[in-house]
Every structure is written in structure tokens, then in C-alpha cells.
Coordinates of C-alpha atoms in Angstrom, one line a residue:
M1 CA -85.2 -38.2 85.9
S2 CA -82.3 -40.6 86.2
K3 CA -78.6 -39.5 86.5
I4 CA -77.9 -40.9 83.1
Q5 CA -80.7 -38.8 81.6
K6 CA -79.3 -35.7 83.3
R7 CA -75.9 -36.3 81.9
Q8 CA -77.2 -36.7 78.4
T9 CA -79.3 -33.6 78.4
I10 CA -77.9 -31.2 75.8
R11 CA -77.9 -27.6 77.2
Q12 CA -77.5 -24.5 75.0
S13 CA -76.9 -21.1 76.5
V14 CA -79.0 -18.4 74.7
S15 CA -78.7 -14.7 75.3
Y16 CA -81.7 -12.5 75.6
P17 CA -82.4 -9.9 73.0
A18 CA -80.5 -6.6 73.2
G19 CA -82.0 -4.3 75.8
T20 CA -82.9 -7.0 78.3
A21 CA -81.5 -7.3 81.7
F22 CA -79.7 -10.7 81.9
A23 CA -78.5 -13.8 80.1
Y24 CA -80.6 -16.9 80.2
K25 CA -80.3 -20.6 79.7
V26 CA -83.0 -22.5 77.8
P27 CA -85.0 -24.4 80.4
E28 CA -85.1 -28.2 80.1
G29 CA -87.9 -29.5 77.9
Y30 CA -87.7 -26.5 75.5
F31 CA -86.3 -26.4 72.0
G32 CA -82.5 -26.7 72.3
N33 CA -82.4 -28.4 75.7
L34 CA -84.0 -31.9 75.7
T35 CA -83.3 -35.1 77.5
E36 CA -83.1 -38.3 75.5
E37 CA -86.5 -39.2 76.7
Q38 CA -88.0 -35.9 75.7
E39 CA -86.4 -36.0 72.3
A40 CA -87.7 -39.5 71.8
K41 CA -91.3 -38.2 72.4
V42 CA -90.8 -35.4 69.8
R43 CA -89.6 -38.0 67.3
A44 CA -92.5 -40.3 68.1
M45 CA -95.0 -37.5 67.6
W46 CA -93.7 -36.7 64.1
A47 CA -93.4 -40.4 63.3
I48 CA -97.0 -41.1 64.2
G49 CA -98.2 -38.3 62.0
F50 CA -96.1 -39.2 59.0
K51 CA -97.0 -42.9 59.3
F52 CA -100.6 -41.8 59.4
I53 CA -100.2 -39.9 56.1
E54 CA -98.3 -42.8 54.5
I55 CA -101.0 -45.4 55.3
C56 CA -103.9 -43.1 54.5
E57 CA -102.5 -42.1 51.2
A58 CA -101.6 -45.7 50.3
D59 CA -105.1 -46.8 51.0
D60 CA -107.0 -43.9 49.4
D61 CA -108.6 -44.4 46.0
A62 CA -106.4 -42.1 43.8
S63 CA -109.2 -41.8 41.3
K64 CA -111.6 -40.3 43.9
E65 CA -111.7 -36.6 44.3
K66 CA -112.0 -35.7 47.9
T67 CA -114.4 -33.0 49.1
L68 CA -113.0 -30.1 51.3
E69 CA -114.8 -31.7 54.2
E70 CA -113.0 -35.0 53.7
K71 CA -109.7 -33.2 53.4
Y72 CA -109.9 -30.8 56.3
V73 CA -112.7 -32.0 58.7
P74 CA -111.5 -35.0 60.7
P75 CA -113.7 -37.9 61.7
A76 CA -114.1 -36.5 65.3
K77 CA -115.7 -33.3 63.8
Q78 CA -117.9 -34.9 61.1
S79 CA -121.6 -35.6 61.5
R80 CA -121.2 -39.3 61.4
R81 CA -120.7 -40.7 64.9
L82 CA -119.5 -44.2 65.9
P83 CA -120.5 -46.0 69.1
R84 CA -118.7 -44.8 72.2
G85 CA -115.1 -46.1 72.4
A86 CA -115.0 -46.9 68.6
S87 CA -112.5 -45.2 66.2
E88 CA -113.3 -44.4 62.6
T89 CA -109.6 -44.2 61.9
H90 CA -109.1 -47.6 63.4
E91 CA -112.0 -49.0 61.5
K92 CA -110.8 -47.6 58.1
Y93 CA -107.0 -48.3 58.7
P94 CA -106.7 -51.3 61.0
T95 CA -103.0 -51.7 60.2
L96 CA -102.3 -48.4 61.9
V97 CA -102.5 -50.1 65.3
N98 CA -99.4 -52.3 64.9
E99 CA -97.6 -49.5 63.0
I100 CA -98.1 -47.0 65.8
L101 CA -97.3 -49.5 68.5
S102 CA -93.8 -49.8 67.1
L103 CA -93.3 -46.1 67.2
L104 CA -94.3 -45.4 70.8
P105 CA -91.5 -45.0 73.4
T106 CA -93.3 -46.2 76.5
T107 CA -93.1 -48.4 79.6
E108 CA -96.8 -49.0 79.5
K109 CA -97.6 -52.7 80.0
N110 CA -100.9 -52.7 78.1
L111 CA -99.4 -51.8 74.7
D112 CA -102.4 -52.8 72.7
R113 CA -104.7 -50.5 74.6
L114 CA -102.1 -47.7 74.3
A115 CA -101.9 -48.2 70.5
Q116 CA -105.6 -48.2 70.3
Q117 CA -105.7 -44.8 72.1
A118 CA -103.1 -43.5 69.8
V119 CA -105.2 -44.4 66.7
E120 CA -108.3 -42.9 68.4
S121 CA -106.3 -39.6 68.8
L122 CA -105.9 -39.6 65.0
D123 CA -109.7 -39.3 64.7
N124 CA -108.8 -35.6 65.1
W125 CA -106.7 -35.5 62.0
T126 CA -106.7 -35.9 58.3
P127 CA -103.5 -36.3 56.2
E128 CA -104.1 -32.8 54.6
M129 CA -104.3 -31.3 58.1
Y130 CA -100.9 -32.7 59.0
R131 CA -99.5 -30.9 55.9
L132 CA -101.1 -27.6 57.1
I133 CA -98.7 -27.7 60.1
I134 CA -95.8 -26.8 58.0
L135 CA -97.7 -24.9 55.2
R136 CA -99.6 -22.6 57.5
V137 CA -99.3 -23.0 61.3
V138 CA -95.5 -22.9 62.1
K139 CA -94.9 -19.7 60.1
H140 CA -91.3 -18.7 61.1
E141 CA -90.8 -21.1 64.1
H142 CA -89.2 -24.5 64.2
P143 CA -91.8 -27.3 63.9
D144 CA -90.2 -29.1 66.8
A145 CA -90.8 -26.0 69.0
L146 CA -94.5 -26.2 68.1
A147 CA -94.7 -29.9 68.9
L148 CA -92.9 -29.3 72.2
R149 CA -95.6 -26.7 73.3
F150 CA -98.3 -29.4 73.0
L151 CA -96.1 -32.0 74.7
R152 CA -95.3 -29.8 77.7
A153 CA -99.0 -28.8 78.0
C154 CA -100.0 -32.5 78.1
N155 CA -97.3 -33.4 80.6
W156 CA -95.3 -35.3 77.8
D157 CA -98.2 -37.6 77.0
I158 CA -97.8 -38.2 73.2
I159 CA -101.4 -39.3 72.7
K160 CA -102.9 -36.3 74.5
A161 CA -100.5 -33.9 72.7
T162 CA -101.4 -35.4 69.3
T163 CA -105.1 -35.0 70.1
M164 CA -104.7 -31.5 71.4
M165 CA -102.7 -30.3 68.3
G166 CA -105.3 -31.9 65.9
K167 CA -108.1 -29.9 67.6
T168 CA -106.0 -26.7 67.4
I169 CA -105.3 -27.1 63.7
Y170 CA -109.0 -27.7 63.0
W171 CA -109.9 -24.7 65.2
R172 CA -107.5 -22.4 63.4
T173 CA -108.4 -23.6 59.9
I174 CA -112.2 -24.1 60.1
E175 CA -113.7 -22.6 63.2
A176 CA -111.7 -19.4 63.8
G177 CA -110.3 -18.8 60.3
V178 CA -107.2 -17.3 61.9
D179 CA -105.0 -17.3 58.8
E180 CA -107.5 -17.0 56.0
D181 CA -109.8 -14.4 57.7
I182 CA -108.5 -12.6 60.8
L183 CA -104.8 -12.1 59.7
R184 CA -105.6 -11.7 56.0
H185 CA -108.4 -9.1 56.7
G186 CA -106.5 -7.3 59.4
E187 CA -106.8 -3.6 60.3
G188 CA -107.0 -2.5 56.7
G189 CA -109.9 -4.8 56.0
A190 CA -111.7 -3.7 59.2
A191 CA -111.3 0.0 58.3
E192 CA -112.7 -0.7 54.9
D193 CA -115.7 -2.5 56.3
E194 CA -116.3 0.3 58.7
K195 CA -116.3 2.9 55.9
N196 CA -118.0 1.1 53.0
N197 CA -119.8 -2.0 54.2
R198 CA -123.2 -2.5 55.7
G199 CA -125.0 -4.4 58.5
I200 CA -123.1 -6.8 60.7
T201 CA -120.0 -6.6 58.6
R202 CA -119.8 -2.8 59.1
A203 CA -120.5 -3.2 62.8
L204 CA -117.8 -5.8 63.2
G205 CA -115.3 -3.5 61.4
A206 CA -116.2 -0.5 63.5
D207 CA -115.9 -2.5 66.7
F208 CA -112.5 -3.8 65.7
M209 CA -111.2 -0.4 64.8
K210 CA -112.6 1.2 68.0
Q211 CA -110.5 -1.2 70.0
A212 CA -107.4 -0.6 68.0
R213 CA -107.8 3.2 68.1
W214 CA -108.4 3.4 71.9
G215 CA -105.4 1.2 72.7
K216 CA -107.4 -1.0 75.0
S217 CA -104.9 -3.7 74.2
F218 CA -101.5 -3.3 72.5
I219 CA -98.1 -5.0 72.2
H220 CA -95.0 -3.0 73.2
G221 CA -91.6 -3.8 74.6
V222 CA -90.1 -6.7 76.5
D223 CA -89.8 -7.7 80.1
R224 CA -86.6 -8.6 81.9
A225 CA -86.8 -12.1 80.4
G226 CA -87.0 -10.8 76.8
R227 CA -90.7 -11.6 76.5
P228 CA -92.9 -9.3 74.4
I229 CA -95.5 -7.5 76.6
T230 CA -99.2 -7.3 75.7
H231 CA -100.6 -4.4 77.6
I232 CA -104.3 -4.6 78.5
R233 CA -105.7 -1.3 80.0
V234 CA -108.7 -2.8 81.7
R235 CA -110.2 0.6 82.7
L236 CA -110.9 1.2 79.0
H237 CA -113.1 -1.9 78.6
R238 CA -116.8 -1.7 78.7
S239 CA -118.8 -4.8 77.5
S240 CA -121.3 -2.5 75.8
D241 CA -118.7 -1.0 73.6
Q242 CA -118.4 -3.9 71.2
S243 CA -120.0 -7.3 70.5
V244 CA -118.6 -10.5 72.0
Q245 CA -117.7 -11.6 68.4
S246 CA -115.7 -8.4 67.9
L247 CA -113.9 -8.6 71.2
E248 CA -112.9 -12.2 70.6
R249 CA -111.8 -11.5 67.0
Y250 CA -109.6 -8.6 68.1
T251 CA -108.2 -10.7 71.0
L252 CA -107.2 -13.5 68.6
Y253 CA -105.6 -10.9 66.3
L254 CA -103.4 -9.6 69.1
L255 CA -102.5 -13.1 70.2
E256 CA -101.3 -13.9 66.6
L257 CA -99.3 -10.7 66.4
A258 CA -97.7 -11.4 69.7
R259 CA -96.8 -14.9 68.5
L260 CA -95.2 -13.3 65.4
S261 CA -93.0 -11.2 67.7
L262 CA -91.6 -14.3 69.5
R263 CA -88.1 -14.7 68.0
H264 CA -86.1 -16.8 70.6
P265 CA -86.3 -20.2 72.2
I266 CA -88.1 -19.1 75.3
E267 CA -91.2 -18.9 73.1
A268 CA -93.4 -17.1 75.5
G269 CA -95.0 -13.6 76.0
T270 CA -96.1 -11.5 79.0
I271 CA -99.6 -10.1 79.5
L272 CA -99.7 -6.9 81.7
L273 CA -103.2 -6.3 83.0
D274 CA -103.2 -2.6 84.0
L275 CA -106.0 -2.1 86.5
S276 CA -105.0 1.4 87.5
G277 CA -108.0 3.6 88.1
F278 CA -110.3 0.7 87.6
K279 CA -113.4 0.1 89.8
L280 CA -114.2 -3.4 90.8
A281 CA -117.9 -2.8 90.2
N282 CA -117.2 -2.5 86.4
F283 CA -115.1 -5.7 86.3
D284 CA -116.0 -8.0 83.4
L285 CA -114.3 -11.4 83.8
K286 CA -115.4 -12.9 80.5
P287 CA -112.7 -11.3 78.2
L288 CA -109.9 -12.4 80.6
L289 CA -111.3 -15.9 80.8
F290 CA -111.4 -16.0 77.0
I291 CA -107.8 -15.0 76.8
F292 CA -106.7 -17.7 79.4
K293 CA -108.8 -20.4 77.7
Q294 CA -107.3 -19.6 74.3
V295 CA -103.7 -19.7 75.7
E296 CA -104.5 -22.9 77.5
T297 CA -106.1 -24.7 74.5
N298 CA -104.9 -23.2 71.3
Y299 CA -101.7 -21.3 72.2
P300 CA -100.0 -23.7 74.8
G301 CA -96.6 -22.6 76.0
S302 CA -97.0 -19.1 74.5
L303 CA -97.6 -17.4 77.9
G304 CA -94.7 -16.9 80.3
L305 CA -96.1 -14.4 82.7
V306 CA -99.3 -12.5 83.6
L307 CA -98.8 -9.3 85.7
V308 CA -102.0 -8.1 87.4
H309 CA -101.1 -4.5 88.2
N310 CA -102.7 -2.3 90.8
A311 CA -105.7 -4.6 91.3
P312 CA -108.5 -3.1 93.4
V313 CA -109.4 -4.6 96.8
G314 CA -111.4 -7.8 96.3
L315 CA -110.0 -8.8 93.0
K316 CA -107.7 -11.4 94.5
T317 CA -110.8 -13.1 96.0
I318 CA -112.5 -13.2 92.6
W319 CA -109.3 -14.6 91.1
R320 CA -109.1 -17.4 93.6
L321 CA -112.6 -18.4 92.6
A322 CA -112.0 -18.1 88.9
R323 CA -108.7 -20.0 88.7
V324 CA -110.3 -23.3 89.6
W325 CA -111.5 -23.5 86.0
L326 CA -108.0 -23.0 84.6
N327 CA -104.8 -25.0 84.2
K328 CA -102.6 -24.9 87.4
E329 CA -99.5 -24.3 85.4
L330 CA -101.1 -21.4 83.7
T331 CA -102.5 -19.8 86.9
S332 CA -99.0 -20.2 88.6
K333 CA -97.7 -17.6 86.1
V334 CA -100.1 -14.9 87.4
K335 CA -98.3 -12.3 89.7
F336 CA -100.0 -9.4 91.4
T337 CA -97.9 -6.1 91.4
Y338 CA -98.5 -2.7 92.9
G339 CA -96.8 0.6 92.1
K340 CA -93.8 1.1 89.8
K341 CA -91.5 -0.8 92.3
G342 CA -93.6 -3.9 91.9
L343 CA -93.5 -3.7 88.1
R344 CA -89.8 -3.0 87.9
R345 CA -89.1 -6.4 89.4
W346 CA -90.3 -7.8 86.1
I347 CA -89.7 -5.0 83.6
A348 CA -86.5 -2.9 83.5
P349 CA -87.2 0.9 84.1
D350 CA -85.9 2.0 80.7
Q351 CA -88.3 -0.5 79.0
L352 CA -91.3 0.4 81.1
I353 CA -93.6 3.1 79.6
R354 CA -94.0 6.3 81.6
E355 CA -97.7 5.7 82.0
L356 CA -96.7 2.8 84.3
G357 CA -94.0 4.6 86.2
G358 CA -91.2 3.7 83.8
E359 CA -88.5 5.8 82.1
E360 CA -89.4 5.1 78.4
D361 CA -91.0 8.1 76.9
W362 CA -93.5 6.3 74.7
E363 CA -97.3 6.3 74.6
Y364 CA -99.8 4.4 72.5
T365 CA -100.9 6.3 69.4
Y366 CA -102.8 4.5 66.7
V367 CA -101.7 5.1 63.1
E368 CA -104.5 4.5 60.6
P369 CA -104.0 2.0 57.8
E370 CA -102.7 3.5 54.5
P371 CA -105.1 3.0 51.5
D372 CA -102.6 1.0 49.5
E373 CA -100.6 -0.7 52.2
N374 CA -101.9 -4.2 51.4
A375 CA -101.8 -3.7 47.6
V376 CA -99.2 -6.4 47.3
M377 CA -101.7 -9.0 48.5
N378 CA -103.3 -8.6 45.0
D379 CA -100.2 -10.1 43.5
T380 CA -101.5 -13.6 43.5
E381 CA -98.9 -14.8 41.0
T382 CA -96.0 -14.1 43.5
R383 CA -98.0 -15.4 46.4
D384 CA -98.7 -18.7 44.6
R385 CA -95.1 -19.0 43.6
L386 CA -94.0 -18.6 47.2
L387 CA -96.6 -21.0 48.4
G388 CA -95.3 -23.5 45.8
E389 CA -91.8 -23.1 47.2
R390 CA -93.1 -23.6 50.7
M391 CA -94.8 -26.9 49.5
V392 CA -91.5 -28.1 48.2
L393 CA -89.8 -27.3 51.5
A394 CA -92.7 -28.8 53.5
L395 CA -92.4 -32.1 51.7
K396 CA -88.6 -32.0 52.0
F397 CA -89.0 -31.5 55.8
E398 CA -91.3 -34.5 55.8
E399 CA -88.8 -36.7 54.2
L400 CA -85.9 -35.4 56.3
T401 CA -88.0 -36.0 59.5
K402 CA -88.7 -39.6 58.4
E403 CA -85.0 -40.3 58.2
W404 CA -84.3 -38.4 61.4
V405 CA -86.8 -40.6 63.2
M406 CA -84.9 -43.7 62.0
N407 CA -81.5 -42.6 63.3
A408 CA -80.1 -43.2 66.7
Q409 CA -80.0 -40.3 69.1
L410 CA -76.7 -38.6 70.0
S411 CA -74.8 -40.4 67.2
E412 CA -72.6 -38.6 64.7
K413 CA -75.0 -39.6 61.9
A414 CA -77.9 -38.0 63.9
R415 CA -76.0 -34.8 64.3
E416 CA -75.1 -34.7 60.6
I417 CA -78.8 -35.2 59.7
C418 CA -79.8 -32.6 62.3
D419 CA -77.8 -30.0 60.5
R420 CA -79.5 -30.6 57.2
R421 CA -83.0 -30.8 58.8
N422 CA -82.4 -27.5 60.6
Q423 CA -81.2 -25.9 57.4
C424 CA -84.5 -26.9 55.8
V425 CA -86.3 -25.3 58.8
A426 CA -84.2 -22.1 58.3
D427 CA -85.3 -22.1 54.6
L428 CA -88.9 -22.5 55.7
A429 CA -88.6 -19.5 58.0
A430 CA -87.0 -17.4 55.3
N431 CA -89.8 -18.4 52.9
Y432 CA -92.4 -17.3 55.5
W433 CA -91.0 -13.8 55.8
E434 CA -91.0 -13.5 52.0
L435 CA -94.6 -14.8 51.9
D436 CA -95.8 -12.8 54.9
P437 CA -96.8 -9.5 53.1
Y438 CA -98.8 -11.5 50.5
V439 CA -100.9 -13.4 53.1
R440 CA -101.1 -11.1 56.2
A441 CA -102.5 -7.5 56.2
R442 CA -100.2 -4.9 57.6
S443 CA -100.6 -4.0 61.2
L444 CA -99.9 -1.0 63.4
Y445 CA -96.6 -2.6 64.3
D446 CA -95.6 -2.9 60.7
R447 CA -96.5 0.7 60.0
L448 CA -94.4 1.9 63.0
G449 CA -91.4 -0.2 61.9
Y450 CA -91.4 -2.5 65.0
F451 CA -92.0 -5.6 62.9
R452 CA -89.0 -6.0 60.5
G453 CA -89.8 -9.4 58.9
A454 CA -86.8 -11.7 58.8
D455 CA -84.7 -9.0 60.7
G456 CA -86.8 -9.5 63.9
V457 CA -88.7 -7.1 66.1
E458 CA -87.3 -3.8 67.4
W459 CA -89.4 -2.2 70.2
Y460 CA -86.7 0.3 71.2
P461 CA -85.2 1.9 68.0
G462 CA -81.7 3.3 68.6
K463 CA -81.3 1.4 71.9
A464 CA -80.4 -2.1 70.6
D465 CA -76.8 -3.2 70.1
E466 CA -77.1 -4.6 66.6
K467 CA -74.0 -6.7 67.0
S468 CA -75.5 -8.3 70.1
L469 CA -78.8 -8.9 68.4
Q470 CA -77.0 -10.5 65.4
E471 CA -75.0 -12.8 67.7
M472 CA -78.2 -13.8 69.5
M473 CA -79.9 -14.7 66.2
E474 CA -76.9 -16.7 65.1
K475 CA -77.0 -18.7 68.4
I476 CA -80.7 -19.4 68.0
R477 CA -80.2 -20.6 64.4
S478 CA -77.4 -22.9 65.5
I479 CA -79.3 -24.7 68.3
D480 CA -79.7 -28.4 67.8
S481 CA -83.3 -29.4 68.5
C482 CA -83.6 -33.1 68.2
G483 CA -81.8 -34.3 65.1
A484 CA -82.6 -33.9 61.4
S485 CA -83.1 -36.0 58.4
H486 CA -82.7 -36.8 54.7
H487 CA -81.6 -34.2 52.2
E488 CA -82.6 -35.8 48.9
A489 CA -84.5 -33.8 46.3
V490 CA -88.3 -34.2 46.5
S491 CA -90.5 -34.6 43.4
I492 CA -93.8 -32.9 44.2
S493 CA -95.4 -31.9 40.9
D494 CA -98.7 -33.6 41.5
D495 CA -98.9 -32.9 45.2
E496 CA -97.9 -29.2 44.7
S497 CA -100.7 -28.5 42.3
R498 CA -103.2 -30.5 44.4
Y499 CA -102.5 -28.6 47.6
N500 CA -102.1 -25.2 46.1
S501 CA -105.6 -25.8 44.5
D502 CA -107.0 -26.7 48.0
L503 CA -105.4 -23.6 49.6
E504 CA -107.0 -21.4 46.9
E505 CA -110.4 -23.0 47.4
M506 CA -110.1 -22.7 51.2
R507 CA -109.7 -18.9 50.8

């Protein structure tokens, strides 16, 4: 990085949540602390997407009703296959090449080839998929923070990041059904399946609830860096106790809940693999590889640290063999610890549970779902109203972002636009927390009062300094990401009804 770029990096100091050990500055390359070059790449990533929407929608036959496959299954995933090196997007929208070429900040000499690669990356997208980013995927976080996760994971390669994000949106929506199935069904749905269903559905529900009740994996507390900790008590795992499908489903469920608990710009969590009392002969590597692969491909930037605690002799050798299949940046976050002294380096004693040698008098106890805890999800009228409001905000964010892209960085105009764009993002976050009870089944962490919606997450009731917590949240909300955009009213009557209809059909 040049000296000029270093001088122009905007740094924001952000405190850790109450109860953590020390203050922290947002690392470079994260939301709130970007160089001009990094900001330009975030801008370009959004610009490419919205230009793609603009050209596709201009060329589409308005009289033709699209099928769900045409809307949400990109060319790269459809049955039709072009010759190697060809791009269906390029074939259908040839003007995209020159348009994207003008949007890419690059020193690449062969710009035509670069633009062609960018268009090929859009084979992993449809316009409707781009709209799902704001409608479904970002939830309560800033959309720029999501884009930055993929950029960092791809070493700031815009084309690779665009491709990777497209694959993740498709995976979430079509393959895994994260929002429409796993989170909507939740613990209450699994308990109901276990009790009243039959066959594979009943078995999957029973397997899911078995894992929840045993506390094989659970989220509790934060480490010294303010990162929520997902505990995995490996000694409780037996591959014969549940099907692979059930194990993966429960793992994705926990990953999503951990993601919901991320409320600060560090945007990462900690996994604590407790191997105490575990025998190496019983070691099953597949679940851990599944977790790492999901974090690497579909949850980039969401993992800050992996603590492998009290590993038996020989496990380090297995790890050295296994890590060759994983991303180097990811494996660099793995730390082996032994005894309470080793853990206390990463987790403060008063935030470490007694089971692991800490001072917090807490142990995992599962509280069964209440029969009517998800009754509000039957209120489809309120749900659809909130989804309609989210559509308005999503299209407003789209228009704001288009103007933000067109304004010079670090100018007064850009800062003024940034304020309005960030306010739109704050409105989106507030909308999500209103919507959340209508689209996500309640979890153990909701029943215990740890998840508090828009008020954040409180793992240590009574310990937090509410004033400090409020000050931290105000600092986070005031962070400048990368600018903002246009604040004009958006007319969305036709789009709103169309997309709401699609969302209902996708359910």
C-alpha cells in the first residue's frame, strides 16, 4: 500500500461490548476502516450488480411471465450448458461487456478479457437474486459489510467475490433453504415433527432435538475480543446418533444463530472445540470439516478464532494432514489450548463457564419450545406488510447506492450522501428486527432472554454496563462505511406486488 493510501485510510475506534476485556480498533479492510482502493472495490461490486439489473430488466420482455427457475436459478446452475469458456449472460446481454469495463477499478492491461470474466461471473446471478441480498440475506447487518466479507475472502478480487457471493445466494435460497426452511422451521418445528410426524420427517425432527437437548453444540458468551463463542463438546458426538442430514441441518442452524448474535464491526465469532475426556479412537473428522467448509464458502469472514481445547495426543498430526484441504487464512485462526490457563488467554475468567475452569456459574440446560411460541408466524398480514416495507427500503437502498457510486470519494458530497445511505441501512435493520418473529422460529436463546432483537444480545444478565453498551451501539451506527446515495422517494407499486408474490410462492 502506498503512503498516500495509508494517509487516506479512515479509521474508526470501536469499543468492545460491555464485559469484554479491552478496547479495539476496526482492522483495515473491515467496515468502517477502508482505504480508497478498498472502498472503490466495494463501490464497483455494487455498481456491477445494479448495472446488471438495469440492463437485464430493460431487455426483458415485460409481457412474459418468468418461471421461478428463470427468476432464482442462474445460468450456471441451469441444465443448459454452453461450450467451455462461453457465457450465457454475455450471449444474452452483449452490451454488458462495455458497461462493466467502465465500472472496474483496475490496472489490468487486458481490459477486454477482464470485462469478459466479469460478465461470466454474472452467470451465477439473476436480477431477482440480487434483490434477495437486501430482502433476505443481510438481515440486520450493513450490506457493505456483507460485500466486504466476500472481497476479503477473495483477496479483493471483485470478479471472484461476485462469483462467490452469487453461489452463496443460490445455496442459501435453493439448495439449503436456510431462511425458508431451517430458520422458519426451527426448534419448535423439529419438536412437532418428532411428536406428530412419521417416517424420515419424524426421524429428522428427533435427531435435531436430540442434539439440542444434549448440548453437543451451543452458543454462549464472548471471548476477550467480544466475539460470541460457539461451544462444541466433541466427547458427546457419535456419528451413529444422528443422520448426516440431521447433523448438517443442526450445524447450519447454529451458524445462522451465531451470525444473528454478531452486533459489532468485527463481524466474527469464535468456535471452542472442547476435547476434554475425548478419545482419539472415536474422532470423527467429517463434522468439523463440514463446519470449516461452510465457513470458508458460505460464511466468509464470520470466523475469528477456533480454540481446540485439551486435544488428545496425535490430534495435531491429524490436523496437519487435514488442513491442506482448507483455506490458509482460515487454518491460521486455529489455536490449540490446554487447561484453564490456556483458555484464559482468549476468554476472560468471569466469562468462561465453570465446566472449562472459568468463574461463570452457568451450565447448558435446554428449555423445550413452548406450544404457542411461534403463533405470531401465523399472522401473515403483518408479515406481508413488513415485507412490503422492506421492499420499499431495499429499492431505496438500490437508488441511493447508484448515486453513491457516481460521487467522488472523500468529498463533502460523498459524506452527505453517506449519511442518508447509512440511515436507510439503519431503517433496514430496524425493519428486520420487527420482521424477525414472523419469519424465524424462536430458539433457546430467545426463550432464555439472551437474544433481545434490536436491543442486541446479552449473555451475562446483570453484568453489562448498559450505558457502555448503548455508547458502543451508537458508535457502530455512526461509522462511515464507504459513502451513501440518493434519498428520493421510490415508486415500487408494481415491483412490490411482484416480489412479494415470488416470496410467497418460494415458501
